[in-house]
Each structure stands twice: as structure tokens, then as C-alpha cells.
Amino acid sequence: MDKLSVMNAFRRIVERGSFAKAAEDLCVSPALLSREIKLLEESLGTTLLTRTTRSMSLTDAGRLYYDEATGILSAVTEVESRIRDGAGAVRGHLKVNASSSFGQTVIAPLLPRFLASYPDLRLTLSMDDRVVDMVEGGFDVSIRIRSAMPNSALITRKLGSIRQRIFASPAYIEKVGAPRDPEDIRNHRVVGFLLADHLNAWTLQGPAGKITIELDPPVRVGNSLVLRDLLINGQGIGTLPDFVSNAPEARGQLVRVLPDWELPAPEIFAVTASRLGMDTKVTAFLDHLRAALRA
């Protein structure tokens, strides 16, 4: 049994709602289609379609098979199209999703060189600090920063790690002083990242091991760049990832607080929906991103 051929036949039967109409589209007899679906059901050990003289409907197993077969056939069509268009050609429309802070500080600087390298490529960069449904949004790749990725049908690839440390401005420290130890953080004005797992509790690793500090930040923002600017302007202490903190720290606008302590290092993941691997435009983009992360 040719599985792809049977998948295509099953999909056409479901979409046309009729064996006769599907057979006409595929230029075969309804009897042949009926035999193929019966063999498919026997090989799977379950019923996919319930049929009467007047109607036809999908079983739960049939709905699952239809959804998965549709995805596989679409992916095969895409692969064949890419090969026909020229192996290794980077063209088409690349749709990328990332958080606002990562998009602005890491991805945006690499785009001019990336786009210059691939003039036939169209690019859409969507930046959103909340996790979006990348399949529904039609994204080719989503860059996510998490301590771990949940199990799902999506394909995840680790690109690197970041450092998550505590910062304040020199003016704040001169005015209020720096925390003497992790417990002393509670006596300071904390600016929290609204979307972080550690909004109300900082688990810090340091010379004395691991300690968790319960907090109730009086100021909470949903964007790391806004948080950075508040810290630079002396509004308190807070945690920042290194791709946000490196530049202002180098300029002396921010200084490390409790430099021997930091939060667990999150990972940078590239998430794709394809089960058959990344296409050339996604691979080219991630190669440029890896180079930027190394730099």
C-alpha cells in the first residue's frame, strides 16, 4: 500500500464528502477507493469513516488521521516545491517572531547584513513579549527564552544560554545603598518583570548555595527595555538578561548588585513547526543569529 497515495485519497474523500466525487477527482473507481480505505482501516485496527447509504462521517480516529495526513502531505508538497525551485536557494517569505527586547537588541542589528546576503528574501519580524501561537500566526520560526520548553508538537532547537543578574543605577546605590545580602533585597524598591516566572520570587544561586526571596514589586512592567530604562533612571533594583544589560553596564549606567549572586540561566530556543526539518531561509536566519550570539 502506497501510504502517501492512500493519505491523499483519504483527504480527498473527507474534503469532498463523497467516495464518488473523490474518485472522479483522482480518476479512479469508487470501488478502488473503498478497497484502499478498508485496507487502511485494517492496517490501523480502527474505523476512520462511518458510512450509511445517505451520509458519511469521521470517527475520532478518522479526524486525527485526517489532520495528521493533511500536515504530512502539505510538508511533502513544500519540500518538493523547494527542491524544484532550486536546492539551497534562500527566497520566499520568512516570518519570525521574538520578544520585543530580544528582537530589538539582538535580531535587529543583524538584519541589514542578513537581508543584504539574500536579496530575494521577504521578511516579517513580529515582536511580542507574550508567547504567541506560531502555527496560527503563520510564523516560520519563533525565538523564545525560557528555562525549559514544554512538550509539544513543535520542534525546538537550543541556540544558547543567557545570564540573568541583578542591577541598579549608580545614583540609586549612592542614595539608598546596595543590598548587603539576598535577604536585604526585601528592604529595597524592586522593579519586576511582569511576564517573568520570577516576578514574585527570586531564586538566587551564590556562594552560600541557593536561596529564594519572596517579593512584592511595587513597580511591574511587561518589557525588559522599559525595565532597563527605569533602573538606569534610579527607580530601584531589578533583574535583566545579559543581552539587555551588557551595553548600559559597559557605559556605567548600570552596576551589578550582589555580583556573586544570579538567577538560573534561561535558554534561547528556536521553535519551528515543521516535522520535516527547517527550510533554507530558516536555516540561513538561524546561522546569522548564532553568529550574533557568539559575538
mmCIF file of C-alpha atoms in Angstrom:
data_model
loop_
_atom_site.group_PDB
_atom_site.id
_atom_site.type_symbol
_atom_site.label_atom_id
_atom_site.label_comp_id
_atom_site.label_asym_id
_atom_site.label_seq_id
_atom_site.Cartn_x
_atom_site.Cartn_y
_atom_site.Cartn_z
ATOM 1 C CA MET A 1 0.000 0.000 0.000
ATOM 2 C CA ASP A 2 1.364 3.398 -1.055
ATOM 3 C CA LYS A 3 0.835 5.346 2.174
ATOM 4 C CA LEU A 4 1.131 8.828 0.644
ATOM 5 C CA SER A 5 -1.289 7.876 -2.125
ATOM 6 C CA VAL A 6 -3.778 6.489 0.397
ATOM 7 C CA MET A 7 -3.370 9.585 2.620
ATOM 8 C CA ASN A 8 -4.124 11.791 -0.355
ATOM 9 C CA ALA A 9 -7.154 9.678 -1.273
ATOM 10 C CA PHE A 10 -8.463 9.771 2.304
ATOM 11 C CA ARG A 11 -8.025 13.534 2.472
ATOM 12 C CA ARG A 12 -9.879 13.985 -0.820
ATOM 13 C CA ILE A 13 -12.751 11.743 0.361
ATOM 14 C CA VAL A 14 -13.128 13.777 3.560
ATOM 15 C CA GLU A 15 -12.929 17.137 1.811
ATOM 16 C CA ARG A 16 -15.326 16.148 -0.955
ATOM 17 C CA GLY A 17 -17.661 14.310 1.433
ATOM 18 C CA SER A 18 -18.138 11.521 -1.071
ATOM 19 C CA PHE A 19 -16.301 8.484 -2.391
ATOM 20 C CA ALA A 20 -17.773 9.049 -5.857
ATOM 21 C CA LYS A 21 -16.662 12.705 -6.083
ATOM 22 C CA ALA A 22 -13.204 11.887 -4.729
ATOM 23 C CA ALA A 23 -12.847 9.018 -7.194
ATOM 24 C CA GLU A 24 -13.797 11.355 -10.040
ATOM 25 C CA ASP A 25 -11.143 13.879 -8.915
ATOM 26 C CA LEU A 26 -8.499 11.160 -8.675
ATOM 27 C CA CYS A 27 -9.559 9.412 -11.904
ATOM 28 C CA VAL A 28 -10.122 6.051 -10.221
ATOM 29 C CA SER A 29 -13.200 3.989 -9.478
ATOM 30 C CA PRO A 30 -15.187 4.409 -6.240
ATOM 31 C CA ALA A 31 -14.777 0.667 -5.661
ATOM 32 C CA LEU A 32 -10.981 1.021 -5.727
ATOM 33 C CA LEU A 33 -11.113 3.884 -3.236
ATOM 34 C CA SER A 34 -13.392 1.886 -0.975
ATOM 35 C CA ARG A 35 -10.964 -1.064 -1.015
ATOM 36 C CA GLU A 36 -7.994 1.198 -0.231
ATOM 37 C CA ILE A 37 -9.727 2.808 2.738
ATOM 38 C CA LYS A 38 -10.792 -0.612 4.016
ATOM 39 C CA LEU A 39 -7.178 -1.830 3.816
ATOM 40 C CA LEU A 40 -6.045 1.343 5.585
ATOM 41 C CA GLU A 41 -8.535 0.817 8.410
ATOM 42 C CA GLU A 42 -7.489 -2.830 8.734
ATOM 43 C CA SER A 43 -3.812 -1.846 8.921
ATOM 44 C CA LEU A 44 -4.616 0.702 11.662
ATOM 45 C CA GLY A 45 -7.007 -1.595 13.505
ATOM 46 C CA THR A 46 -9.727 1.033 13.749
ATOM 47 C CA THR A 47 -12.587 2.628 11.819
ATOM 48 C CA LEU A 48 -11.873 6.001 10.226
ATOM 49 C CA LEU A 49 -15.159 6.623 8.426
ATOM 50 C CA THR A 50 -18.698 5.619 9.326
ATOM 51 C CA ARG A 51 -20.866 5.281 6.259
ATOM 52 C CA THR A 52 -24.566 4.814 5.587
ATOM 53 C CA THR A 53 -26.455 4.936 2.320
ATOM 54 C CA ARG A 54 -27.066 8.649 2.841
ATOM 55 C CA SER A 55 -24.188 10.044 4.861
ATOM 56 C CA MET A 56 -20.557 9.698 5.832
ATOM 57 C CA SER A 57 -18.802 10.991 8.953
ATOM 58 C CA LEU A 58 -15.384 10.865 10.567
ATOM 59 C CA THR A 59 -14.688 8.940 13.744
ATOM 60 C CA ASP A 60 -12.349 10.462 16.327
ATOM 61 C CA ALA A 61 -9.548 8.334 14.906
ATOM 62 C CA GLY A 62 -10.520 9.465 11.421
ATOM 63 C CA ARG A 63 -10.342 13.119 12.409
ATOM 64 C CA LEU A 64 -6.871 12.582 13.911
ATOM 65 C CA TYR A 65 -5.699 10.729 10.795
ATOM 66 C CA TYR A 66 -7.084 13.445 8.516
ATOM 67 C CA ASP A 67 -5.366 16.257 10.474
ATOM 68 C CA GLU A 68 -2.012 14.489 10.587
ATOM 69 C CA ALA A 69 -2.199 13.309 6.952
ATOM 70 C CA THR A 70 -3.014 16.850 5.813
ATOM 71 C CA GLY A 71 0.053 18.181 7.639
ATOM 72 C CA ILE A 72 2.321 15.480 6.196
ATOM 73 C CA LEU A 73 1.075 15.975 2.635
ATOM 74 C CA SER A 74 1.467 19.746 2.903
ATOM 75 C CA ALA A 75 5.017 19.326 4.209
ATOM 76 C CA VAL A 76 5.905 16.915 1.385
ATOM 77 C CA THR A 77 4.488 19.357 -1.166
ATOM 78 C CA GLU A 78 6.551 22.164 0.365
ATOM 79 C CA VAL A 79 9.751 20.093 0.254
ATOM 80 C CA GLU A 80 9.160 19.125 -3.373
ATOM 81 C CA SER A 81 8.461 22.745 -4.263
ATOM 82 C CA ARG A 82 11.696 23.885 -2.630
ATOM 83 C CA ILE A 83 13.684 21.255 -4.480
ATOM 84 C CA ARG A 84 12.083 22.201 -7.798
ATOM 85 C CA ASP A 85 12.809 25.885 -7.146
ATOM 86 C CA GLY A 86 16.483 25.123 -6.658
ATOM 87 C CA ALA A 87 18.255 23.345 -3.855
ATOM 88 C CA GLY A 88 19.795 25.731 -1.356
ATOM 89 C CA ALA A 89 18.076 28.843 -2.704
ATOM 90 C CA VAL A 90 17.145 31.296 0.052
ATOM 91 C CA ARG A 91 13.988 33.004 -1.135
ATOM 92 C CA GLY A 92 10.335 33.351 -0.251
ATOM 93 C CA HIS A 93 8.737 34.980 2.779
ATOM 94 C CA LEU A 94 10.368 34.415 6.169
ATOM 95 C CA LYS A 95 8.142 35.176 9.157
ATOM 96 C CA VAL A 96 9.943 35.453 12.519
ATOM 97 C CA ASN A 97 8.507 36.010 15.989
ATOM 98 C CA ALA A 98 10.535 37.110 19.031
ATOM 99 C CA SER A 99 10.190 39.083 22.250
ATOM 100 C CA SER A 100 10.463 42.856 21.935
ATOM 101 C CA SER A 101 13.714 43.136 23.891
ATOM 102 C CA PHE A 102 15.461 40.269 22.083
ATOM 103 C CA GLY A 103 14.156 41.441 18.735
ATOM 104 C CA GLN A 104 15.399 44.994 19.206
ATOM 105 C CA THR A 105 18.746 44.296 20.860
ATOM 106 C CA VAL A 106 19.879 41.080 19.128
ATOM 107 C CA ILE A 107 17.887 40.431 15.959
ATOM 108 C CA ALA A 108 17.522 43.987 14.611
ATOM 109 C CA PRO A 109 21.302 44.660 14.397
ATOM 110 C CA LEU A 110 21.892 41.514 12.303
ATOM 111 C CA LEU A 111 19.099 42.216 9.791
ATOM 112 C CA PRO A 112 20.929 44.603 7.416
ATOM 113 C CA ARG A 113 23.701 42.115 6.713
ATOM 114 C CA PHE A 114 21.264 39.192 6.598
ATOM 115 C CA LEU A 115 18.944 40.921 4.109
ATOM 116 C CA ALA A 116 21.878 42.070 2.002
ATOM 117 C CA SER A 117 23.025 38.452 1.752
ATOM 118 C CA TYR A 118 19.626 37.285 0.469
ATOM 119 C CA PRO A 119 18.066 39.980 -1.730
ATOM 120 C CA ASP A 120 15.284 37.644 -2.956
ATOM 121 C CA LEU A 121 14.003 37.104 0.576
ATOM 122 C CA ARG A 122 10.991 38.847 2.086
ATOM 123 C CA LEU A 123 10.991 39.236 5.876
ATOM 124 C CA THR A 124 8.345 39.850 8.521
ATOM 125 C CA LEU A 125 9.634 40.300 12.081
ATOM 126 C CA SER A 126 6.890 40.293 14.706
ATOM 127 C CA MET A 127 7.871 41.242 18.251
ATOM 128 C CA ASP A 128 5.618 40.291 21.132
ATOM 129 C CA ASP A 129 6.549 39.776 24.778
ATOM 130 C CA ARG A 130 3.793 37.212 25.224
ATOM 131 C CA VAL A 131 4.076 33.725 23.743
ATOM 132 C CA VAL A 132 2.037 33.596 20.548
ATOM 133 C CA ASP A 133 0.573 30.629 18.673
ATOM 134 C CA MET A 134 3.174 30.425 15.928
ATOM 135 C CA VAL A 135 1.158 27.989 13.820
ATOM 136 C CA GLU A 136 -1.934 30.175 13.905
ATOM 137 C CA GLY A 137 0.204 33.247 13.243
ATOM 138 C CA GLY A 138 1.899 31.554 10.288
ATOM 139 C CA PHE A 139 5.423 32.020 11.667
ATOM 140 C CA ASP A 140 8.305 30.003 10.268
ATOM 141 C CA VAL A 141 10.349 30.343 13.443
ATOM 142 C CA SER A 142 9.829 31.772 16.913
ATOM 143 C CA ILE A 143 12.706 32.723 19.220
ATOM 144 C CA ARG A 144 11.779 32.037 22.826
ATOM 145 C CA ILE A 145 13.711 32.498 26.053
ATOM 146 C CA ARG A 146 12.696 30.004 28.712
ATOM 147 C CA SER A 147 14.259 27.884 31.431
ATOM 148 C CA ALA A 148 12.770 24.907 29.559
ATOM 149 C CA MET A 149 10.312 24.319 26.741
ATOM 150 C CA PRO A 150 7.127 22.327 27.392
ATOM 151 C CA ASN A 151 6.494 19.155 25.438
ATOM 152 C CA SER A 152 4.513 19.884 22.282
ATOM 153 C CA ALA A 153 4.270 19.050 18.597
ATOM 154 C CA LEU A 154 6.604 21.968 17.872
ATOM 155 C CA ILE A 155 10.289 21.379 17.162
ATOM 156 C CA THR A 156 12.722 23.187 19.465
ATOM 157 C CA ARG A 157 16.430 23.790 18.951
ATOM 158 C CA LYS A 158 18.647 25.308 21.633
ATOM 159 C CA LEU A 159 20.710 28.255 20.406
ATOM 160 C CA GLY A 160 22.449 29.263 23.632
ATOM 161 C CA SER A 161 22.107 30.450 27.215
ATOM 162 C CA ILE A 162 21.882 33.884 28.805
ATOM 163 C CA ARG A 163 22.862 35.312 32.191
ATOM 164 C CA GLN A 164 20.138 36.796 34.384
ATOM 165 C CA ARG A 165 21.612 39.135 37.016
ATOM 166 C CA ILE A 166 20.619 41.970 39.366
ATOM 167 C CA PHE A 167 21.238 45.618 38.519
ATOM 168 C CA ALA A 168 20.713 49.166 39.757
ATOM 169 C CA SER A 169 21.985 52.579 38.730
ATOM 170 C CA PRO A 170 24.989 54.218 40.454
ATOM 171 C CA ALA A 171 22.650 57.030 41.535
ATOM 172 C CA TYR A 172 20.269 54.597 43.269
ATOM 173 C CA ILE A 173 23.121 52.874 45.087
ATOM 174 C CA GLU A 174 24.640 56.207 46.140
ATOM 175 C CA LYS A 175 21.279 57.345 47.502
ATOM 176 C CA VAL A 176 19.968 54.141 49.110
ATOM 177 C CA GLY A 177 22.938 51.813 49.273
ATOM 178 C CA ALA A 178 23.268 48.311 47.869
ATOM 179 C CA PRO A 179 21.736 45.182 49.432
ATOM 180 C CA ARG A 180 24.182 43.551 51.819
ATOM 181 C CA ASP A 181 22.912 40.026 51.110
ATOM 182 C CA PRO A 182 19.975 38.376 49.277
ATOM 183 C CA GLU A 183 17.646 38.753 52.272
ATOM 184 C CA ASP A 184 18.264 42.514 52.240
ATOM 185 C CA ILE A 185 16.646 42.756 48.791
ATOM 186 C CA ARG A 186 13.282 42.902 50.547
ATOM 187 C CA ASN A 187 14.282 46.282 52.010
ATOM 188 C CA HIS A 188 14.764 47.778 48.539
ATOM 189 C CA ARG A 189 12.468 49.081 45.832
ATOM 190 C CA VAL A 190 12.221 46.255 43.311
ATOM 191 C CA VAL A 191 11.176 46.751 39.695
ATOM 192 C CA GLY A 192 9.674 43.467 38.469
ATOM 193 C CA PHE A 193 9.298 41.965 35.001
ATOM 194 C CA LEU A 194 5.594 41.274 34.657
ATOM 195 C CA LEU A 195 5.917 38.247 32.354
ATOM 196 C CA ALA A 196 8.791 36.522 34.166
ATOM 197 C CA ASP A 197 8.499 33.312 36.148
ATOM 198 C CA HIS A 198 10.408 35.091 38.930
ATOM 199 C CA LEU A 199 8.112 38.120 39.297
ATOM 200 C CA ASN A 200 7.252 37.388 42.945
ATOM 201 C CA ALA A 201 10.174 35.177 43.934
ATOM 202 C CA TRP A 202 13.852 35.384 43.021
ATOM 203 C CA THR A 203 15.717 32.098 43.322
ATOM 204 C CA LEU A 204 19.373 33.083 43.518
ATOM 205 C CA GLN A 205 22.471 30.921 43.248
ATOM 206 C CA GLY A 206 25.611 32.109 45.002
ATOM 207 C CA PRO A 207 28.446 31.301 47.403
ATOM 208 C CA ALA A 208 26.063 30.070 50.091
ATOM 209 C CA GLY A 209 24.108 27.865 47.688
ATOM 210 C CA LYS A 210 20.559 28.559 46.576
ATOM 211 C CA ILE A 211 18.092 30.886 48.254
ATOM 212 C CA THR A 212 14.592 32.040 47.298
ATOM 213 C CA ILE A 213 13.457 35.565 48.167
ATOM 214 C CA GLU A 214 9.711 36.238 48.185
ATOM 215 C CA LEU A 215 8.919 39.700 46.777
ATOM 216 C CA ASP A 216 6.032 42.031 46.024
ATOM 217 C CA PRO A 217 7.460 44.520 43.492
ATOM 218 C CA PRO A 218 5.709 47.905 43.709
ATOM 219 C CA VAL A 219 6.588 48.574 40.055
ATOM 220 C CA ARG A 220 5.935 45.930 37.399
ATOM 221 C CA VAL A 221 6.472 46.270 33.650
ATOM 222 C CA GLY A 222 5.952 43.879 30.758
ATOM 223 C CA ASN A 223 9.004 44.810 28.701
ATOM 224 C CA SER A 224 12.680 44.322 29.549
ATOM 225 C CA LEU A 225 13.731 47.502 27.764
ATOM 226 C CA VAL A 226 11.317 49.579 29.838
ATOM 227 C CA LEU A 227 12.618 47.854 32.964
ATOM 228 C CA ARG A 228 16.186 48.675 31.914
ATOM 229 C CA ASP A 229 15.341 52.340 31.455
ATOM 230 C CA LEU A 230 13.624 52.542 34.844
ATOM 231 C CA LEU A 231 16.697 51.061 36.508
ATOM 232 C CA ILE A 232 19.011 53.462 34.663
ATOM 233 C CA ASN A 233 16.881 56.315 35.970
ATOM 234 C CA GLY A 234 17.280 55.217 39.584
ATOM 235 C CA GLN A 235 13.858 53.685 40.172
ATOM 236 C CA GLY A 236 15.127 50.651 42.073
ATOM 237 C CA ILE A 237 16.814 47.293 41.565
ATOM 238 C CA GLY A 238 15.783 44.546 39.158
ATOM 239 C CA THR A 239 16.931 41.595 37.095
ATOM 240 C CA LEU A 240 17.964 41.847 33.450
ATOM 241 C CA PRO A 241 19.172 39.342 30.843
ATOM 242 C CA ASP A 242 22.675 39.964 29.581
ATOM 243 C CA PHE A 243 21.611 40.954 26.054
ATOM 244 C CA VAL A 244 19.731 43.890 27.651
ATOM 245 C CA SER A 245 22.217 44.755 30.412
ATOM 246 C CA ASN A 246 25.562 44.462 28.589
ATOM 247 C CA ALA A 247 25.536 47.863 26.872
ATOM 248 C CA PRO A 248 24.349 50.046 29.803
ATOM 249 C CA GLU A 249 26.686 48.165 32.156
ATOM 250 C CA ALA A 250 29.616 48.852 29.816
ATOM 251 C CA ARG A 251 28.665 52.542 29.738
ATOM 252 C CA GLY A 252 28.476 52.707 33.550
ATOM 253 C CA GLN A 253 24.731 53.387 33.546
ATOM 254 C CA LEU A 254 24.051 50.186 35.491
ATOM 255 C CA VAL A 255 26.118 48.263 38.030
ATOM 256 C CA ARG A 256 25.812 44.755 39.346
ATOM 257 C CA VAL A 257 24.032 44.320 42.673
ATOM 258 C CA LEU A 258 25.149 41.316 44.739
ATOM 259 C CA PRO A 259 27.595 40.337 41.972
ATOM 260 C CA ASP A 260 28.195 36.885 43.447
ATOM 261 C CA TRP A 261 24.505 36.015 43.065
ATOM 262 C CA GLU A 262 22.360 35.493 39.963
ATOM 263 C CA LEU A 263 19.197 33.795 38.800
ATOM 264 C CA PRO A 264 19.187 30.465 36.903
ATOM 265 C CA ALA A 265 20.316 30.907 33.295
ATOM 266 C CA PRO A 266 17.436 30.730 30.809
ATOM 267 C CA GLU A 267 17.960 29.141 27.407
ATOM 268 C CA ILE A 268 17.428 30.627 23.949
ATOM 269 C CA PHE A 269 15.319 28.332 21.761
ATOM 270 C CA ALA A 270 14.381 28.416 18.098
ATOM 271 C CA VAL A 271 10.925 26.893 17.665
ATOM 272 C CA THR A 272 9.644 25.644 14.315
ATOM 273 C CA ALA A 273 6.503 23.775 13.324
ATOM 274 C CA SER A 274 7.972 21.619 10.546
ATOM 275 C CA ARG A 275 8.353 17.929 11.244
ATOM 276 C CA LEU A 276 10.498 17.501 8.136
ATOM 277 C CA GLY A 277 13.235 19.905 9.123
ATOM 278 C CA MET A 278 13.934 23.560 8.556
ATOM 279 C CA ASP A 279 13.876 25.073 5.089
ATOM 280 C CA THR A 280 16.774 27.061 3.695
ATOM 281 C CA LYS A 281 15.501 30.503 4.699
ATOM 282 C CA VAL A 282 15.055 29.461 8.352
ATOM 283 C CA THR A 283 18.462 27.769 8.378
ATOM 284 C CA ALA A 284 20.111 30.898 6.930
ATOM 285 C CA PHE A 285 18.430 33.126 9.515
ATOM 286 C CA LEU A 286 19.416 30.922 12.452
ATOM 287 C CA ASP A 287 23.010 30.742 11.187
ATOM 288 C CA HIS A 288 23.156 34.560 11.303
ATOM 289 C CA LEU A 289 21.550 34.582 14.742
ATOM 290 C CA ARG A 290 24.037 32.044 16.136
ATOM 291 C CA ALA A 291 26.892 34.175 14.837
ATOM 292 C CA ALA A 292 25.408 37.244 16.546
ATOM 293 C CA LEU A 293 25.034 35.340 19.828
ATOM 294 C CA ARG A 294 28.657 34.185 19.677
ATOM 295 C CA ALA A 295 29.776 37.754 19.098
#
